[in-house]
Each structure stands twice: as C-alpha cells, then as structure tokens.
Amino acid sequence: MSQTYVVAYFEHEDDILGATRKSRESGHTIVDVFTPYAVHGMDEAMGLRFSRMTWVCFIFGMLGALGAVFGQMYITMVDWPAVIGGKPLNSLPAYIPITFECAVLFGGLGSIVVLFARSKLFPFKKPDFLLPSVTNDKFALVLKADSATITAKDLQPFFADFGATHIEERLEDTLTVAEGAPGSGPVHQTETTHH
Amino acid sequence: MSAHYSPLRVKLVEGNKSLGQITDEICRPMNRLPSKSWWLAFLVAFSALMMGIGAITYQVLVGIGTWGLNTSVGWAFDITNFVFWIGIGHAGTLISAILFLFRQKWRTSINRSAEAMTLFAVMCAGLFPLIHMGRPWLAFWVGPYPNTRGSLWPNPRSPLLWDVFAISTYFLVSAGFWYVGLIPDLATIRDKSTSKIKKFIFGVLSLGWNGSNRIWSRYETVYMLLAGLATPLVLSVHSIVSMDFATSVIPGWHTTIFPPYFVAGAVFSGFGMVLTLMIIARKVLNLHEYITTTHIERMCKIALLTGSMVGLAYGTEFFIAWYSGSIYERFTFLNRAFGPFAWAYWIMVSCNVITPQLFWFKKLRTNVKWVFIISIFINIGMWFERFVIIVTSLHRDYLPSNWTGYVPTKIEVMTLIGVFGLFFTLFLIFCRVLPMISIGEVKSVVSYANTRNKEH
C-alpha cells in the first residue's frame, strides 16, 4: 500500500527547526527532515535518540587493542620467542604504541564502515527520496499523512508561520523512490507566498 | 531563535552569502577551465615530479650507493625528508580534528584543503622509507603476516615497526576522515551538476546521500568520534617518529624531550605549509571571502605558539646537554652550533626561533605578503631542523676515528625536488576536481546570520 507524505520546504535553519518542533508537539509523525548541512538542535527537535555509534567505535577500538596486545604476545612469547635487548619475552610496555595505533585504526575504520552500513550508503546507490535542492539551499520537512485531515492544504497555515515556500503531497510506496525523485510524484501542490 | 548571534563576533565568511551562492562560488573552480597561472604551476610541479620519478627509478635500479651515506652517517637526506613530510601533515589533522573538538568554527574554510595536504604529505613521507628499503617491492615484509620463513615476524619492540603502524594508521584514518567529510559535498555537486559524466562520478562517490537528518545525526556522531580518535593519533604519530631517534643511544638523540618537541615542531612546520598553500590558493582561486585575513591571522598565532615551543625546546636541549654532565652530549651540541654543520644550525635557529616571533605584530600577521614570506622561512627552517638533528648527531660520534662528513648527491637532491613536485601536483589536481572548501560546513557557520527574521 502506498503512503501519502506531506513535504514542506523552507529556506532558513530557524524555520525548519521551529516547524519540526511544532509538528512534533502537535503530534504529527515526522518521517524525516532533509537539510543541506547538519542543523544544530535538529536531533532534539525531531526527538531522535542519541546515536549509538559511540558504542560501535568503542567495541571496534577494543577489538583492535586486544588483537594487537595478544598478537604481539603471541609473536614474541609463543611463536618465536627471542630475547632482544635483554628484555623479558613479555615486554608489555614496548607493545603500547602498536596497541594504541591498532585501537585507533579499528575504532576509526569500524565506525565509518558501520555508519555506511547502518545508513545504507554504498557506491552506485540511487538516493532514497531525494527532494529538490535539499543538498544545496532548501530544507524539507516530511510528515506522514495519517488521516484525512493531514493534507498539504490543511497544513498550509500551520507552516505559514515558518515561512514555508512550498508545500506538496507525495504518494510513495515506501520512502525509497526509484526514479528521478526531484519533482516527480507531487499529487497536489500548493504554493504559499510568505514574503 | 538565533540566540547565538553576536555582533561582537567576527564574521567567518565575508559578504553576507546565501546558501546557494556558497555552493556556486566554492564549486566555481571545478566548473571552468584552469587558468594560466594554474597551468604554469602545474607545469612546474609536474616537471619536478617527472625528474623525481627519474631519480627514484635510477636509485632503485642502481642501489642506495647512489646516496651520499657512509658508515657513520647511515641516515641523512631520506629520513630528513620523511620526518619533514610527516610533520607537514600534522597541521592538517590539527585543523580538522583538534580545532573541531575545541569548536573553533573558523576551521571550516580551511579544513578540507588542510586534510588533503595531510594525505599528500603522508604519501610523500611514505616514499622515503620505501626507497630506503632498497627493494621496495618487498615492502610488505614489514607487515606481521604468517609466512613461509618461520613464520618470521617483525619485531614489535622496535620503534621502526611502531612507525609502520603509526604511519599506516595515520594515513588510513586521515583518508577516512577526509572522505566522510566529503560525502555531503559530493552529493551537493551530484545534484547541482548538469553534465552526465559528472553526475555519474559524483553519484557513485556520494554513496546515495540524500541529506536525511536521521543520517546526519549518525554522521555527526561518527565525525566527532573520528576527530576524537585523530587527536591522540596525531600526537602519537610524531611521538613515535621521534622515538626512532630517542630510543637509540646516540648523543643528541637520546633525550626524553623528543616526543613533545617533535610534535610541536610538526605542527609548526605544518602551519608553515598550510599558510603557504592557502595564500596561493585563495589568490589563484579567488576565495578571499572564504579564507579571510582573520583565518590567516589565526593560523599565524598557532605558528607563533608552536614556534615558540620549538625555540624553548632548542634552549632546553642545550641546557640539559650542559647540565647532564655527559661529555658526549655536551660535545654534540657544541658541534652542532660551531662545528662543520654550523651553517645549517644557524639557518634552523634564525628560521624557527627568530622568524616566528615576528608574528607578535598584528601588522605583520594581517599582511598577507609578509605572512607568505615568513611561511617560506618556516618551511626552510623546519627542513633544516631535521637535517641538523640527524646529520650532526651521526657525523661525529663517540670515536673520533669514525668522524666523517656528509654531502648529499645529485640523486638525493633530485628526489627531494621530485617529491615536492608530487606534493604540488596532487594538490593542484585536488583544487580542480574536488570542492576545496567544505561547502556544508561553511553553510552551517553562516547560518546564524542567515535567518528569515534578520533579512527583513
């Protein structure tokens, strides 16, 4: 079953923040917000939880560190024990630099890989639900049109306070839009002139 | 809602720009044919690179005997260059990671190109140990992998192996950090460009980025984590490089001051190079409104701070050489200042200790021409610092019968020039094919003035 979404476009950071906050307070379902840069305070406005990526980084970093410590111990104590510089076979302090570097390497690259996997970003991917100009100079708020009362027309005065430049409805199967998202799919368009 | 607007704050980007304008202006160099000055610079850099490739091919074919090394001076030009280039990279990471953690928003105009500089500098640095191996095609032997020789492992107690791990981690994490930072801008270019080829290439590279805040939220967390990881990483890299020297028992090298001294020197030399590059780039690409005099002045302040730290380290070294009571230490330092390499030592002191002190004067800090000249002096001085540390400590060691001199051969000088050519060739290409300034981040710093209420 396809779902109808209401998309409102804004031109300023303050407006999209205010509109998002108000939408959440009035109980609308916010599907997503699309912005050309990371808007400070948007996570709170949308009610997103704190990202768990910090744990991913920690776990990968620990894996790297433990792998490096045990790897070095295996090399110098088990597989090929050799006395070097009169030091004991298990010369832990000398392992610190490589352990640290491995922790950083695994933590860093692990976080990047998980970021891409979790956000479904990969080469040759067609962008989902790509709205016009949101990677350049427009901010878009996407709400779920759950009931008959949530239509672009009904929401017009609601968004007018925030200087919405354009409100449209889009009918999509999922949030994944297959073909040429910009401009395609608006069922009903309303132009609002705020200025 | 724009509570964070302050009339006292200096504008980070000049000329009240709209968001679309920022995209267009930053992408402008990518959309037009290169200018004459670009071609001229590229021609010079590329010729140097070609000469370097010739020199490297020759020394790989013939052997390390083509260098001016001898049994006493077993390390000289190549390691000097290696340490020099690694140091250059450090300013890029300082700008991209440390200034990010300290919420220094002015970094947004310069972080992209500074990070690119880091990557190119690390590539240049990595070449030298690779060539020094003599048989660079066996370079993978430094990695710990199971092999048919035993397995024969590299020695994890050796600072040279620490270096292998530090440099490769540094390169990979810096590259990841840089690419993650690029993705939103790549998507911006994908959506803006009209050419099919460009749309395809940037479409592949931008991984289907759509500006969703759910992704932004995760993305910002990862970006912060990478900055948090890169900060101790950059400090560790030059510390480990310094341990290549400090863990040996050579007078002039065997000192505990080396790690902080090297890190400060690295950041100092890196800022010298960033200033050189940025002053050229803003002129050639007409980016004065993005890389403002304020940016240059702030970078000068960091160069002043780190330069003073380097000066302090020189003084401390001398004091400790006397205070330690070790005759070898004392001799080495007197030999540095008054021996056969005194000329190199005094070039180093005048470029690194005296020159940066000129940055105390606001008039000089804000005068781009002067800053450019001083930045060149910093580059020269920091190259000589590594040369002095390495060669003067080796050429006269414990046994006077071991004493020799050192003169670089033509091949070594050609390799140095060639690697400069590699660095500038890469940087010039980067300026043409990728957004040199982080479009998204610049937008986020102009936004506080870019609210609807203020416009009317």
mmCIF file of C-alpha atoms in Angstrom, chain A:
data_model
loop_
_atom_site.group_PDB
_atom_site.id
_atom_site.type_symbol
_atom_site.label_atom_id
_atom_site.label_comp_id
_atom_site.label_asym_id
_atom_site.label_seq_id
_atom_site.Cartn_x
_atom_site.Cartn_y
_atom_site.Cartn_z
ATOM 1 C CA MET A 1 0.000 0.000 0.000
ATOM 2 C CA SER A 2 1.387 3.361 -0.854
ATOM 3 C CA GLN A 3 1.638 6.062 1.669
ATOM 4 C CA THR A 4 0.999 9.762 1.282
ATOM 5 C CA TYR A 5 3.520 12.197 2.645
ATOM 6 C CA VAL A 6 3.327 15.939 3.106
ATOM 7 C CA VAL A 7 6.555 17.723 2.251
ATOM 8 C CA ALA A 8 7.120 21.330 3.315
ATOM 9 C CA TYR A 9 10.097 23.328 2.064
ATOM 10 C CA PHE A 10 11.850 26.081 3.993
ATOM 11 C CA GLU A 11 14.759 28.356 3.281
ATOM 12 C CA HIS A 12 16.171 29.004 6.726
ATOM 13 C CA GLU A 13 17.609 26.952 9.530
ATOM 14 C CA ASP A 14 15.473 28.614 12.212
ATOM 15 C CA ASP A 15 12.297 27.934 10.255
ATOM 16 C CA ILE A 16 12.881 24.239 9.734
ATOM 17 C CA LEU A 17 13.799 23.876 13.394
ATOM 18 C CA GLY A 18 10.650 25.694 14.536
ATOM 19 C CA ALA A 19 8.411 23.826 12.119
ATOM 20 C CA THR A 20 9.855 20.477 13.158
ATOM 21 C CA ARG A 21 9.433 21.263 16.824
ATOM 22 C CA LYS A 22 5.864 22.412 16.339
ATOM 23 C CA SER A 23 4.978 19.376 14.226
ATOM 24 C CA ARG A 24 6.236 17.075 16.914
ATOM 25 C CA GLU A 25 4.388 18.971 19.634
ATOM 26 C CA SER A 26 1.153 18.779 17.639
ATOM 27 C CA GLY A 27 1.547 15.033 17.338
ATOM 28 C CA HIS A 28 2.345 14.678 13.653
ATOM 29 C CA THR A 29 4.544 11.784 12.619
ATOM 30 C CA ILE A 30 7.817 13.210 11.369
ATOM 31 C CA VAL A 31 9.201 10.873 8.734
ATOM 32 C CA ASP A 32 12.423 12.759 8.215
ATOM 33 C CA VAL A 33 13.968 16.160 7.754
ATOM 34 C CA PHE A 34 16.265 16.860 4.823
ATOM 35 C CA THR A 35 18.890 19.565 5.159
ATOM 36 C CA PRO A 36 21.952 20.708 3.200
ATOM 37 C CA TYR A 37 24.107 20.633 6.311
ATOM 38 C CA ALA A 38 23.869 19.251 9.838
ATOM 39 C CA VAL A 39 21.459 21.593 11.599
ATOM 40 C CA HIS A 40 22.372 22.088 15.220
ATOM 41 C CA GLY A 41 19.490 21.129 17.509
ATOM 42 C CA MET A 42 17.613 19.154 14.878
ATOM 43 C CA ASP A 43 18.006 15.858 16.727
ATOM 44 C CA GLU A 44 16.223 17.312 19.739
ATOM 45 C CA ALA A 45 13.577 18.936 17.535
ATOM 46 C CA MET A 46 12.877 15.626 15.791
ATOM 47 C CA GLY A 47 13.102 13.713 19.047
ATOM 48 C CA LEU A 48 15.902 11.433 17.872
ATOM 49 C CA ARG A 49 17.735 9.390 20.453
ATOM 50 C CA PHE A 50 21.445 9.856 20.922
ATOM 51 C CA SER A 51 23.263 7.839 18.275
ATOM 52 C CA ARG A 52 24.713 4.517 19.387
ATOM 53 C CA MET A 53 27.685 4.920 17.099
ATOM 54 C CA THR A 54 29.876 5.704 20.115
ATOM 55 C CA TRP A 55 29.426 2.113 21.279
ATOM 56 C CA VAL A 56 30.320 0.800 17.843
ATOM 57 C CA CYS A 57 33.519 2.813 17.942
ATOM 58 C CA PHE A 58 34.331 1.625 21.447
ATOM 59 C CA ILE A 59 33.801 -2.031 20.605
ATOM 60 C CA PHE A 60 35.871 -1.875 17.428
ATOM 61 C CA GLY A 61 38.591 0.056 19.236
ATOM 62 C CA MET A 62 38.693 -2.583 21.984
ATOM 63 C CA LEU A 63 38.877 -5.346 19.388
ATOM 64 C CA GLY A 64 41.819 -3.617 17.760
ATOM 65 C CA ALA A 65 43.602 -3.085 21.055
ATOM 66 C CA LEU A 66 43.062 -6.620 22.324
ATOM 67 C CA GLY A 67 44.022 -8.101 18.972
ATOM 68 C CA ALA A 68 47.233 -6.079 18.994
ATOM 69 C CA VAL A 69 48.193 -6.981 22.578
ATOM 70 C CA PHE A 70 47.563 -10.689 22.142
ATOM 71 C CA GLY A 71 49.039 -10.681 18.655
ATOM 72 C CA GLN A 72 52.284 -9.185 19.913
ATOM 73 C CA MET A 73 52.368 -11.541 22.880
ATOM 74 C CA TYR A 74 51.842 -14.486 20.559
ATOM 75 C CA ILE A 75 54.651 -13.364 18.275
ATOM 76 C CA THR A 76 57.211 -12.688 20.994
ATOM 77 C CA MET A 77 56.318 -15.329 23.604
ATOM 78 C CA VAL A 78 54.749 -18.294 21.822
ATOM 79 C CA ASP A 79 55.551 -18.491 18.143
ATOM 80 C CA TRP A 80 59.120 -17.243 18.029
ATOM 81 C CA PRO A 81 60.495 -16.359 21.466
ATOM 82 C CA ALA A 82 63.644 -14.300 21.144
ATOM 83 C CA VAL A 83 65.479 -12.289 23.757
ATOM 84 C CA ILE A 84 66.001 -8.826 22.355
ATOM 85 C CA GLY A 85 67.994 -6.209 24.240
ATOM 86 C CA GLY A 86 67.926 -8.355 27.395
ATOM 87 C CA LYS A 87 64.236 -7.642 27.834
ATOM 88 C CA PRO A 88 61.778 -10.236 29.150
ATOM 89 C CA LEU A 89 59.834 -12.113 26.490
ATOM 90 C CA ASN A 90 56.638 -10.404 27.550
ATOM 91 C CA SER A 91 57.798 -6.791 27.366
ATOM 92 C CA LEU A 92 54.365 -5.203 27.627
ATOM 93 C CA PRO A 93 55.386 -1.520 27.749
ATOM 94 C CA ALA A 94 57.022 -1.885 24.336
ATOM 95 C CA TYR A 95 53.701 -3.097 22.931
ATOM 96 C CA ILE A 96 51.831 0.074 23.873
ATOM 97 C CA PRO A 97 52.459 2.064 20.648
ATOM 98 C CA ILE A 98 51.229 -0.666 18.306
ATOM 99 C CA THR A 99 48.295 -1.438 20.611
ATOM 100 C CA PHE A 100 47.261 2.192 20.587
ATOM 101 C CA GLU A 101 47.583 2.500 16.822
ATOM 102 C CA CYS A 102 45.518 -0.630 16.250
ATOM 103 C CA ALA A 103 42.818 0.631 18.595
ATOM 104 C CA VAL A 104 42.588 3.887 16.655
ATOM 105 C CA LEU A 105 42.690 2.134 13.292
ATOM 106 C CA PHE A 106 39.940 -0.361 14.118
ATOM 107 C CA GLY A 107 37.827 2.179 16.013
ATOM 108 C CA GLY A 108 38.041 4.706 13.202
ATOM 109 C CA LEU A 109 37.551 2.460 10.199
ATOM 110 C CA GLY A 110 34.987 0.312 12.055
ATOM 111 C CA SER A 111 32.852 3.369 12.812
ATOM 112 C CA ILE A 112 32.992 4.501 9.192
ATOM 113 C CA VAL A 113 32.011 1.071 7.882
ATOM 114 C CA VAL A 114 29.124 0.758 10.351
ATOM 115 C CA LEU A 115 27.999 4.310 9.555
ATOM 116 C CA PHE A 116 27.770 3.383 5.883
ATOM 117 C CA ALA A 117 26.081 0.045 6.559
ATOM 118 C CA ARG A 118 23.569 1.418 9.041
ATOM 119 C CA SER A 119 22.716 4.410 6.837
ATOM 120 C CA LYS A 120 22.609 2.176 3.741
ATOM 121 C CA LEU A 121 25.184 4.277 1.944
ATOM 122 C CA PHE A 122 27.134 2.482 -0.729
ATOM 123 C CA PRO A 123 28.537 3.175 -4.200
ATOM 124 C CA PHE A 124 26.064 3.112 -7.108
ATOM 125 C CA LYS A 125 23.144 3.605 -4.748
ATOM 126 C CA LYS A 126 20.260 5.699 -6.044
ATOM 127 C CA PRO A 127 19.459 8.206 -3.321
ATOM 128 C CA ASP A 128 16.205 7.457 -1.473
ATOM 129 C CA PHE A 129 13.514 10.110 -1.521
ATOM 130 C CA LEU A 130 15.784 12.778 -2.910
ATOM 131 C CA LEU A 131 13.973 16.099 -2.761
ATOM 132 C CA PRO A 132 14.942 19.018 -4.988
ATOM 133 C CA SER A 133 17.677 21.333 -3.679
ATOM 134 C CA VAL A 134 17.924 19.774 -0.210
ATOM 135 C CA THR A 135 21.621 19.191 -0.801
ATOM 136 C CA ASN A 136 22.039 22.814 -1.820
ATOM 137 C CA ASP A 137 19.887 25.504 -0.211
ATOM 138 C CA LYS A 138 16.484 24.102 0.805
ATOM 139 C CA PHE A 139 15.313 22.461 3.999
ATOM 140 C CA ALA A 140 12.467 19.955 3.771
ATOM 141 C CA LEU A 141 10.219 18.520 6.467
ATOM 142 C CA VAL A 142 8.400 15.301 5.617
ATOM 143 C CA LEU A 143 5.313 14.334 7.603
ATOM 144 C CA LYS A 144 3.169 11.239 7.345
ATOM 145 C CA ALA A 145 -0.324 11.990 6.144
ATOM 146 C CA ASP A 146 -2.066 9.595 8.520
ATOM 147 C CA SER A 147 -5.641 10.771 8.336
ATOM 148 C CA ALA A 148 -7.799 12.808 6.028
ATOM 149 C CA THR A 149 -7.087 15.993 7.980
ATOM 150 C CA ILE A 150 -3.383 15.936 7.294
ATOM 151 C CA THR A 151 -3.133 17.203 3.753
ATOM 152 C CA ALA A 152 -0.983 19.852 2.196
ATOM 153 C CA LYS A 153 -3.915 22.259 2.188
ATOM 154 C CA ASP A 154 -4.732 21.737 5.846
ATOM 155 C CA LEU A 155 -1.150 22.172 6.900
ATOM 156 C CA GLN A 156 -0.648 25.382 4.939
ATOM 157 C CA PRO A 157 -1.475 27.817 7.761
ATOM 158 C CA PHE A 158 0.441 25.583 10.157
ATOM 159 C CA PHE A 159 3.662 26.040 8.185
ATOM 160 C CA ALA A 160 2.993 29.604 7.061
ATOM 161 C CA ASP A 161 4.311 30.900 10.389
ATOM 162 C CA PHE A 162 7.656 29.449 9.487
ATOM 163 C CA GLY A 163 7.794 30.882 6.005
ATOM 164 C CA ALA A 164 7.320 27.619 4.137
ATOM 165 C CA THR A 165 7.960 28.378 0.488
ATOM 166 C CA HIS A 166 6.202 25.371 -0.918
ATOM 167 C CA ILE A 167 4.081 22.509 0.386
ATOM 168 C CA GLU A 168 3.329 19.393 -1.570
ATOM 169 C CA GLU A 169 1.936 15.906 -1.177
ATOM 170 C CA ARG A 170 3.827 12.925 -2.423
ATOM 171 C CA LEU A 171 2.465 9.467 -2.908
ATOM 172 C CA GLU A 172 5.145 6.846 -2.457
ATOM 173 C CA ASP A 173 5.213 3.112 -1.899
ATOM 174 C CA THR A 174 7.969 3.469 0.575
ATOM 175 C CA LEU A 175 10.430 6.164 1.350
ATOM 176 C CA THR A 176 12.522 4.659 -1.430
ATOM 177 C CA VAL A 177 11.846 6.493 -4.657
ATOM 178 C CA ALA A 178 13.042 4.607 -7.661
ATOM 179 C CA GLU A 179 13.183 7.123 -10.459
ATOM 180 C CA GLY A 180 14.326 10.747 -10.599
ATOM 181 C CA ALA A 181 12.898 11.917 -7.345
ATOM 182 C CA PRO A 182 13.072 15.680 -7.853
ATOM 183 C CA GLY A 183 9.726 16.947 -8.974
ATOM 184 C CA SER A 184 8.189 13.555 -9.547
ATOM 185 C CA GLY A 185 5.195 12.380 -7.675
ATOM 186 C CA PRO A 186 3.507 15.506 -6.305
ATOM 187 C CA VAL A 187 -0.202 14.780 -6.334
ATOM 188 C CA HIS A 188 -1.331 18.087 -5.095
ATOM 189 C CA GLN A 189 0.663 21.287 -4.976
ATOM 190 C CA THR A 190 0.106 24.441 -3.054
ATOM 191 C CA GLU A 191 2.267 27.498 -3.420
ATOM 192 C CA THR A 192 2.486 29.733 -0.434
ATOM 193 C CA THR A 193 3.968 33.144 -0.687
ATOM 194 C CA HIS A 194 5.154 34.303 2.620
ATOM 195 C CA HIS A 195 7.405 37.216 1.851
#
